[in-house]
Coordinates of C-alpha atoms in Angstrom, one line a residue:
M20 CA -212.9 -18.1 -42.4
S21 CA -209.3 -18.5 -41.3
T22 CA -206.7 -20.8 -42.8
H23 CA -204.3 -20.1 -39.9
L24 CA -201.6 -19.1 -42.4
G25 CA -199.2 -17.1 -40.3
A26 CA -201.3 -17.4 -37.2
P27 CA -199.5 -18.2 -33.9
E28 CA -200.1 -21.2 -31.8
L29 CA -202.1 -20.6 -28.7
G30 CA -200.4 -21.4 -25.4
P31 CA -203.3 -21.1 -22.9
S32 CA -206.1 -23.7 -23.2
L33 CA -208.6 -20.8 -23.2
L34 CA -208.2 -17.1 -24.1
V35 CA -211.1 -14.7 -23.4
L36 CA -210.8 -11.1 -24.6
V37 CA -213.1 -8.7 -22.7
R38 CA -213.9 -5.2 -23.9
H39 CA -214.0 -2.7 -20.9
G40 CA -217.3 -1.5 -19.6
E41 CA -218.9 1.7 -20.9
S42 CA -216.7 4.7 -20.1
V43 CA -217.5 8.3 -19.6
G44 CA -215.6 8.8 -22.9
N45 CA -218.1 6.5 -24.7
V46 CA -220.9 8.6 -23.2
A47 CA -219.2 11.9 -24.2
D48 CA -218.7 10.5 -27.8
R49 CA -222.4 9.5 -28.0
R50 CA -223.5 12.9 -26.8
A51 CA -221.2 14.7 -29.3
R52 CA -222.7 12.7 -32.1
E53 CA -226.3 13.4 -31.0
Q54 CA -225.5 17.1 -30.8
Q55 CA -223.6 17.0 -34.1
V56 CA -220.4 18.6 -32.7
G57 CA -216.9 17.7 -33.7
R58 CA -215.2 17.6 -30.3
L59 CA -216.1 15.6 -27.2
D60 CA -216.7 17.5 -23.9
L61 CA -214.0 15.6 -22.1
K62 CA -211.0 17.1 -20.4
T63 CA -209.4 13.9 -19.0
R64 CA -206.5 12.3 -20.9
D65 CA -207.4 9.0 -22.5
A66 CA -205.5 6.9 -20.0
D67 CA -207.5 8.3 -17.1
V68 CA -211.0 8.0 -18.6
E69 CA -213.1 6.2 -16.0
L70 CA -216.1 3.8 -16.2
S71 CA -219.5 5.3 -16.4
P72 CA -222.2 4.1 -14.0
T73 CA -223.4 1.8 -16.7
G74 CA -219.9 0.6 -17.2
C75 CA -219.6 -0.3 -13.5
E76 CA -222.8 -2.3 -13.8
Q77 CA -221.4 -4.2 -16.8
A78 CA -218.1 -5.0 -15.0
D79 CA -220.0 -6.2 -11.9
A80 CA -222.3 -8.3 -14.1
I81 CA -219.4 -10.1 -15.7
G82 CA -218.0 -10.8 -12.3
R83 CA -221.4 -12.3 -11.1
Y84 CA -221.4 -14.4 -14.3
L85 CA -217.9 -15.7 -13.5
A86 CA -219.0 -16.6 -10.0
E87 CA -221.7 -18.9 -11.5
L88 CA -219.3 -20.8 -13.8
P89 CA -217.8 -24.1 -12.7
E90 CA -214.3 -23.8 -11.4
S91 CA -212.9 -25.5 -14.5
A92 CA -214.2 -22.7 -16.7
R93 CA -213.1 -19.7 -14.6
P94 CA -210.0 -17.7 -15.5
T95 CA -206.7 -18.7 -13.8
V96 CA -204.8 -15.5 -14.8
M97 CA -205.7 -12.1 -16.1
L98 CA -204.0 -9.3 -18.1
T99 CA -205.4 -5.8 -18.4
S100 CA -204.7 -2.6 -20.2
P101 CA -203.4 -0.1 -17.6
Y102 CA -206.0 2.5 -18.8
A103 CA -208.4 3.4 -16.1
R104 CA -211.6 2.1 -17.8
A105 CA -210.0 -1.3 -18.5
A106 CA -208.2 -1.7 -15.2
G107 CA -211.4 -0.6 -13.4
T108 CA -213.3 -3.3 -15.3
A109 CA -210.9 -6.0 -14.3
A110 CA -210.9 -4.9 -10.7
R111 CA -214.6 -4.8 -10.4
L112 CA -215.3 -8.1 -12.2
L113 CA -212.7 -9.8 -9.9
T114 CA -214.3 -8.4 -6.8
A115 CA -217.8 -9.4 -7.9
S116 CA -216.6 -12.9 -8.8
G117 CA -214.8 -13.5 -5.6
L118 CA -211.8 -14.8 -7.5
S119 CA -208.3 -14.3 -6.3
I120 CA -206.0 -14.7 -9.3
P121 CA -203.0 -12.8 -10.7
C122 CA -204.1 -9.7 -12.6
R123 CA -201.2 -7.9 -14.3
P124 CA -201.3 -4.6 -16.3
D125 CA -199.6 -4.6 -19.6
E126 CA -199.1 -1.3 -21.5
R127 CA -199.1 -3.2 -24.8
L128 CA -202.9 -3.7 -24.3
R129 CA -203.7 0.0 -24.1
E130 CA -206.1 1.7 -26.5
R131 CA -204.9 2.7 -30.0
E132 CA -203.4 6.2 -29.7
L133 CA -205.2 8.7 -31.8
G134 CA -202.7 11.5 -31.6
V135 CA -204.1 14.9 -32.7
F136 CA -207.5 13.2 -33.4
D137 CA -207.9 12.5 -29.6
G138 CA -211.2 13.8 -28.5
L139 CA -212.6 14.3 -32.0
T140 CA -215.5 12.6 -33.7
S141 CA -215.1 11.5 -37.3
A142 CA -217.0 14.7 -38.3
G143 CA -214.5 16.7 -36.2
V144 CA -211.6 15.1 -38.0
R145 CA -213.0 16.2 -41.3
E146 CA -213.6 19.7 -40.1
E147 CA -210.3 20.3 -38.4
Y148 CA -207.9 18.1 -40.4
P149 CA -209.4 17.8 -43.9
E150 CA -206.1 16.9 -45.5
E151 CA -205.5 14.1 -43.0
A152 CA -209.1 12.8 -43.5
E153 CA -208.4 12.6 -47.3
R154 CA -205.0 10.9 -46.6
R155 CA -206.7 8.4 -44.3
Q156 CA -209.3 7.7 -47.0
R157 CA -206.5 7.0 -49.5
L158 CA -204.3 4.8 -47.3
G159 CA -207.1 2.9 -45.6
K160 CA -208.0 2.4 -42.0
F161 CA -205.5 -0.4 -41.3
Y162 CA -202.3 1.4 -42.3
Y163 CA -203.2 5.1 -41.8
R164 CA -201.4 6.6 -38.8
P165 CA -202.8 10.0 -37.5
P166 CA -200.2 12.6 -36.6
G167 CA -198.8 11.6 -33.2
G168 CA -200.9 8.5 -33.1
E169 CA -200.9 4.8 -34.2
S170 CA -202.3 2.8 -37.1
W171 CA -204.0 -0.5 -36.6
A172 CA -200.7 -2.1 -37.9
D173 CA -198.9 -0.4 -35.0
V174 CA -201.3 -2.0 -32.5
V175 CA -200.8 -5.4 -34.2
L176 CA -197.1 -5.2 -33.4
R177 CA -198.0 -4.7 -29.7
V178 CA -200.4 -7.6 -29.7
R179 CA -197.9 -9.7 -31.5
G180 CA -195.5 -9.2 -28.6
V181 CA -198.2 -10.2 -26.0
L182 CA -199.0 -13.4 -27.9
A183 CA -195.3 -14.2 -28.1
D184 CA -195.1 -14.0 -24.3
V185 CA -198.2 -16.1 -23.6
G186 CA -198.0 -18.4 -26.6
G187 CA -195.7 -21.2 -27.7
Q188 CA -195.8 -24.0 -25.1
P189 CA -199.3 -25.4 -24.4
S190 CA -200.5 -24.8 -20.9
S191 CA -203.6 -25.4 -18.8
E192 CA -204.0 -21.7 -18.0
R193 CA -207.3 -19.9 -18.8
L194 CA -206.3 -16.4 -19.7
W195 CA -208.6 -13.4 -19.6
V196 CA -207.5 -10.1 -21.2
V197 CA -209.4 -6.9 -20.4
T198 CA -208.7 -4.4 -23.1
H199 CA -210.2 -2.2 -25.9
Q200 CA -212.1 -2.5 -29.1
A201 CA -209.3 -1.9 -31.6
V202 CA -207.0 -4.2 -29.6
I203 CA -209.5 -7.1 -29.6
T204 CA -209.9 -6.6 -33.4
C205 CA -206.1 -6.9 -33.8
F206 CA -206.0 -10.0 -31.7
R207 CA -208.5 -11.5 -34.1
Y208 CA -206.4 -10.5 -37.1
L209 CA -203.3 -12.3 -35.7
L210 CA -205.0 -15.3 -34.1
E211 CA -206.9 -16.3 -37.2
G212 CA -204.2 -15.2 -39.8
L213 CA -206.7 -12.8 -41.4
S214 CA -206.0 -10.4 -44.3
E215 CA -206.4 -6.6 -44.2
A216 CA -209.6 -6.9 -46.2
Q217 CA -211.1 -9.7 -44.0
I218 CA -210.5 -7.8 -40.7
L219 CA -211.8 -4.5 -42.0
D220 CA -215.0 -6.3 -43.2
I221 CA -215.4 -7.8 -39.8
D222 CA -214.9 -4.4 -38.2
R223 CA -217.5 -2.8 -40.4
S224 CA -220.1 -5.6 -39.9
V225 CA -219.8 -6.6 -36.3
P226 CA -219.5 -4.1 -33.5
V227 CA -217.7 -5.0 -30.2
P228 CA -220.0 -3.9 -27.4
N229 CA -218.8 -2.8 -24.0
G230 CA -218.5 -5.7 -21.7
S231 CA -218.5 -8.2 -24.5
T232 CA -216.3 -11.3 -24.6
T233 CA -214.4 -12.9 -27.5
T234 CA -213.3 -16.5 -26.7
Y235 CA -210.7 -18.8 -28.3
R236 CA -209.8 -22.4 -27.4
R237 CA -206.6 -24.1 -28.2
G238 CA -207.3 -26.6 -30.9
P239 CA -205.8 -30.1 -31.3
A240 CA -203.0 -28.8 -33.6
G241 CA -202.3 -25.9 -31.2
F242 CA -204.0 -23.3 -33.3
P243 CA -206.6 -21.0 -31.7
Q244 CA -210.2 -21.8 -32.5
L245 CA -212.8 -19.0 -32.3
V246 CA -215.7 -19.9 -30.0
E247 CA -217.6 -16.7 -30.0
Y248 CA -217.0 -13.1 -31.0
A249 CA -218.3 -9.9 -29.3
A250 CA -220.7 -12.0 -27.2
T251 CA -222.8 -10.2 -24.6
A252 CA -224.2 -13.2 -22.7
A253 CA -222.0 -12.6 -19.7
V254 CA -223.4 -9.1 -19.2
E255 CA -226.9 -9.9 -20.0
A256 CA -227.1 -13.1 -17.9
A257 CA -226.3 -11.0 -14.8
G258 CA -228.9 -8.4 -15.6
A259 CA -226.9 -5.6 -17.2
E260 CA -227.3 -4.0 -20.6
P261 CA -224.4 -4.0 -23.2
T262 CA -223.7 -0.8 -25.0
R263 CA -222.1 -0.1 -28.3
E264 CA -221.2 2.9 -30.5
P265 CA -224.0 4.1 -32.8
E266 CA -223.6 2.8 -36.4
H267 CA -220.3 1.3 -35.2
A268 CA -218.7 4.7 -35.0
G269 CA -215.2 4.8 -36.5
Q270 CA -212.2 7.0 -36.7
G271 CA -211.7 9.5 -33.9
S272 CA -214.2 7.9 -31.6
E273 CA -212.5 4.8 -30.3
V274 CA -212.5 6.0 -26.8

């Protein structure tokens, strides 16, 4: 799909993007949709949302999967969003794998900030902020910024900074990044030099399950080559079940 126009070169020999395990926020969002209510029953601020029991199982499963890999395929360094559900996933998978590697938090990897939409389902946004729902429809998902929040384009700027720090000079490092759904999508937008239309089509058609992995290898010319996207083999191979939002739930539910 990608022509690599505008795409950065990849420094690490391997880059694996891991979506955090299922969180209590994901569970609250699913329950709100089932009950057809507009607001999640969740009092915790987004940064402090913890893993659910299922999310803990998913994180442990990834760790067990890592422990079975040959040493040449295991990560040598890890970055994580500082949000509790991502940092908790990183900590649990490292413990379960037995690996002792650097794991650094980076606030640029945090979830997209939803501002006044935080804690709302898409139906809740339409009910409480009908004018903003109309404006979002007009501007499109990529560039629309909710009041007090971020657009996807804002997240792209953060991810661009991360790639500038880890890219450039080729290295033998195998970098794993534990982060969030929207951030992983923005990595793909940059790494493959995609257009707005292309990345939104991917977002609509392919959900990114909790505990899934998206893998890039550095190609001969230095450009990243996509190996797999939103893969659940690591979770499933170790006996856990991946989870995803129903109907690939969108605005207001990216918890």
